[in-house]
Amino acid sequence: ENMKNTTVILVFVVATAVKILLIPAYKSTDFEVHRNWLAITHSVPLSRWYYEDTSQWTLDYPPFFAWFEWGLSQVAAIVDPEIVRVDNLNYDSATCILFQRFSVMVADLILLYAVIEYCKHQRSIDKQHEWSSLSVSILVLMNCGLLIVDHIHFQYNGFLYGILLLSVTRMLQDRYGEAACLFAALLNFKHIFIYVAPAYFLYLLRKHCFMSSSGSVNGIHTRRFLPLPFIQLGILVVAIFIASFGPFIYQGQLGQVLSRLFPFKRGLCHAYWAPNFWAMYNLLDKLMTFFGTILGLAPSSGSGLASGLIGEHYHQVLPSVSPLVTMVITALTMTPCLAKLWLQPTPSHFLKALILCAYSSFLFGWHVHEKAIMMIILPMCFLVVKDHSYFNTFLLISTSGHISLFPLLFQPAETLIKVCLFIAYSMMTFALFKIRSQKSGWTYGCTLSPFQLLYIVVLVLVQVYCTFLHGGLGFLKRYEFLPLLMTSVSCAVGVIWSWVLCYHDFLANQKECVV
Amino acid sequence: LFEHTPALYSAILVSVVAFTVRTCVSLHPYSGAGKPPLYGDFEAQRHWMEITYNLPISEWYFNTSRNNLEHWGLDYPPLTAYHSWLCGAISFQLDPHWVALETSRGHESYAHKLFMRRTVLVTDLLLYFTAVWAFVHVLFRTQPVTHKVGLAAVLLLQPGLILIDHGHFQYNCASLGLALWGIVAVSSHFDLLGSVAFSLALNFKQMELYHSVPFFCYLLGKALRSRSPTQKVTLLGITVVTTFGVLWLPFLADMETALQVLRRQFPFERGLYEDKVANVWCTVSVFVKLQRLLSAASVLRLTLFTTVAAILPSSWALLRNPTPYTFILALGNSSLAFFLFSFQVHEKSILLAALPLSLLAHWHPFASLWFGVLASFSMYPLLTRDRLALPCWALSLLFLMLSLAFLQIRQRRVSPHQKLLFAGCVGLLLATCSLSHLVTPPPKYPHLFPLATSVVSCVQLLGFLGYLHYLQFTAGDGKDIKTHNE
């Protein structure tokens, strides 16, 4: 059994070697954020965790993540007590950097475990699993987005996505209780995973708590509601939430915790616009304002193409958007796929619906971070190694998604590295699928359509402009936000395009795929 | 692109991965970072750019008022000087402060480090990467694509070379790349071009002398077997002399200049060895202090005698049996012999032996794997001083994984005895390296760990010397490679 995992472990070791090489890379303010949380959870009593604000980076993740930081802080205190001093702002000695970087690498072991479990699942259902094991290992463990965000920029997404992928695997294996528990726990680590909660809820409800009269769960005839499984799942999930929020409810701090978790005052878009629908909406608004001012139709206002910072963004021409509106639109766009999931609850439909929910929330959500693109890409890695018809879509989202992460690393040294990592990853992805298509002789090719090829070329040209030319052309220097805007909008095209392809395939495709 | 030329696609992919690894290593500190007044090899290279760009050629190797040879005086042959001049010219265009005479001493800045790192990256791409692909393509034409690509990957991800060039900061990729071009050309019967390439390599770093004897014997051996030996030998001689002449032209104005250049390259006034090196003399000195027993001149004679004695057998074998395979074996033997027995050896010179050993990966993947790891860890004390210890572990791990995959591709079985030997020897080496971080040495033996590392490495190197000799003497006539005109 262990011998069969060697490929996965080998890929993980190679990825870890690269991560070690990236230790001295640029680290963002997120490094200080997590150091601060280590300090808070270690030095401050539980009752003050969500009140502590010596540093501007207050605790805004759910309690399980705080406990995770608490666990790490116990080790940190031994390694270097200076790390866990609350007032030691912006502390980044060599030991601190080594400790935190290694903590991310060690946490990634959970991602490794998730991939191993997925490969084990593949072995039981598929004769030709060697290629899928290798592919999923490379696609997930060597994902350049994870390398850029986790190991350079600094975050802990690796192990969180490990928990997500593990719970997805358990769903595919029909182990519903474990899947529900894992997902509930995940929500208590980082509440952004609520983006995909509808898929979980509906699938579990339909699959686990309803029985069709003919005995086959796929039937759409009379359904019988089974109260017992529902209560079982309910108790498990509620228990997990109580374990997480319980101590804070007991101290009457629930309001404070929730206000930290859901800061709705932050504005429709992040400081850097995530490549979603609202980015294009903002652009349209700015263009209309711009042309409106030129044509004398609208009064000119202070903000031009130059602005785009965090904060309340007031649209000039198009109607303003409130959080409620985004929630309604997100729910509306999710409805078709959730409906199909309800009517035909199969494992592959669950995975596809999960991805589509992530898409909807990303494209239409309030204050979306660009890093949330990983919630689309990583589950799609699981899908594309089994259902090869998604290769085009995957290549599109992978390319535009990873390029949209480029603005996170703007220093010259990391600029070269991010481009190299991206090219290496994309070439490996392409090669893996080409090898597979040659071996099994597919009818639908692994080639990009001419439009997709053109789009990728345009993306690359935009990036070339943003990296090299914008700084050089003096007269455009006033518009500092222009490269970010161009990156965001050009990637949004790819994200929306792949979303449409994905949705179309999900709704129209009748062929069932074993996942 | 993929369908029509999978070989080209894989070649690009492997090159991109190898390049990415180099860019990541470039993030790490360089030799002498933040250590005034002398700093390290990085400052030396920067200083040479400053000297060659600002001063006339006549002053490059001399101690003048504007060129203080005490602060990293030029001690490599002219081609390095010309390369430094080129880099200095580009450097001046980007920011004059980087090469300003006198005032740029010890200059350290983010942008400058980036520039210097990029010069190594470009040199590596132009000389070493191209040489590797030429080697793989020319000598292994008939092999399947996976074997060729795997071999290239192993050659491009040699941990020791990447650590020294892109970490510590040197331009070994230039001299090794040129030497590899020489090997490729000479193995495919482009003898004249090969000798030009090797002459260029030799004029980049005088350490390439380690490789010179096998080149000489191989070319001589082939010439003696050809139809008109005297003609060939004269042609070769003329080519080499012309190449040297062209490169040394500015320095041949008078005898004194030429002699000074030579004196800078071969400083015999220095001691038997500078640092703790995995060299026989360093190991012997643990037990017997040679410098105290013998005079400086006798020490010199002793090293000369042993080195020559060590080189003779393999050179003779090569003369009698000149094939590309025995040529590479002889290169390994010669560079190991020089490294182990010669005078004033630096630990970085292990890279000269690592090159031929890596080229043997196709025939002896396990030995190649072992040597790659051994070479990088034999330099561990140096790397620790440069704060490159972690990259050393990471790169060696990466190389190990890759080589194991290559072993699979070549379908070579490793016997339990070999595994045990490898685990024991390399395990001991890794233990001494790890212990150097965890345990403080007793005050009586402050250099305990570097010495232990050197001794353990030396013993293994001697083992390799014996093994390579065995291979060379039992090699048949022309192993399983078909080269260009055979």
mmCIF file of N, CA and C in Angstrom, chain B residues 51 55-67 69:
data_model
loop_
_atom_site.group_PDB
_atom_site.id
_atom_site.type_symbol
_atom_site.label_atom_id
_atom_site.label_comp_id
_atom_site.label_asym_id
_atom_site.label_seq_id
_atom_site.Cartn_x
_atom_site.Cartn_y
_atom_site.Cartn_z
ATOM 1 N N ILE B 51 37.275 47.158 -11.948
ATOM 2 C CA ILE B 51 38.658 47.334 -12.412
ATOM 3 C C ILE B 51 38.741 47.274 -13.927
ATOM 4 N N LEU B 55 39.765 50.744 -15.689
ATOM 5 C CA LEU B 55 41.207 50.870 -15.884
ATOM 6 C C LEU B 55 41.628 50.308 -17.233
ATOM 7 N N PRO B 56 42.749 50.809 -17.798
ATOM 8 C CA PRO B 56 43.273 50.222 -19.044
ATOM 9 C C PRO B 56 43.811 48.822 -18.783
ATOM 10 N N ILE B 57 43.861 48.033 -19.852
ATOM 11 C CA ILE B 57 44.255 46.629 -19.735
ATOM 12 C C ILE B 57 45.608 46.475 -19.057
ATOM 13 N N SER B 58 46.502 47.397 -19.310
ATOM 14 C CA SER B 58 47.854 47.266 -18.763
ATOM 15 C C SER B 58 47.853 47.257 -17.241
ATOM 16 N N GLU B 59 46.788 47.760 -16.639
ATOM 17 C CA GLU B 59 46.791 47.825 -15.177
ATOM 18 C C GLU B 59 46.004 46.707 -14.521
ATOM 19 N N TRP B 60 45.321 45.902 -15.331
ATOM 20 C CA TRP B 60 44.399 44.920 -14.734
ATOM 21 C C TRP B 60 45.074 43.978 -13.747
ATOM 22 N N TYR B 61 46.259 43.460 -14.090
ATOM 23 C CA TYR B 61 46.873 42.455 -13.231
ATOM 24 C C TYR B 61 47.990 43.007 -12.349
ATOM 25 N N PHE B 62 48.158 44.327 -12.409
ATOM 26 C CA PHE B 62 49.278 44.910 -11.669
ATOM 27 C C PHE B 62 48.817 45.681 -10.452
ATOM 28 N N ASN B 63 49.702 45.741 -9.485
ATOM 29 C CA ASN B 63 49.429 46.483 -8.263
ATOM 30 C C ASN B 63 49.775 47.939 -8.504
ATOM 31 N N THR B 64 48.750 48.753 -8.766
ATOM 32 C CA THR B 64 49.005 50.174 -9.009
ATOM 33 C C THR B 64 48.270 50.999 -7.970
ATOM 34 N N SER B 65 48.405 52.307 -8.083
ATOM 35 C CA SER B 65 47.738 53.181 -7.117
ATOM 36 C C SER B 65 46.218 53.054 -7.232
ATOM 37 N N ARG B 66 45.759 52.738 -8.438
ATOM 38 C CA ARG B 66 44.315 52.659 -8.608
ATOM 39 C C ARG B 66 43.803 51.228 -8.487
ATOM 40 N N ASN B 67 44.725 50.267 -8.482
ATOM 41 C CA ASN B 67 44.322 48.864 -8.432
ATOM 42 C C ASN B 67 45.069 48.174 -7.302
ATOM 43 N N LEU B 69 45.872 45.163 -5.387
ATOM 44 C CA LEU B 69 45.689 43.730 -5.544
ATOM 45 C C LEU B 69 45.342 43.041 -4.225
#
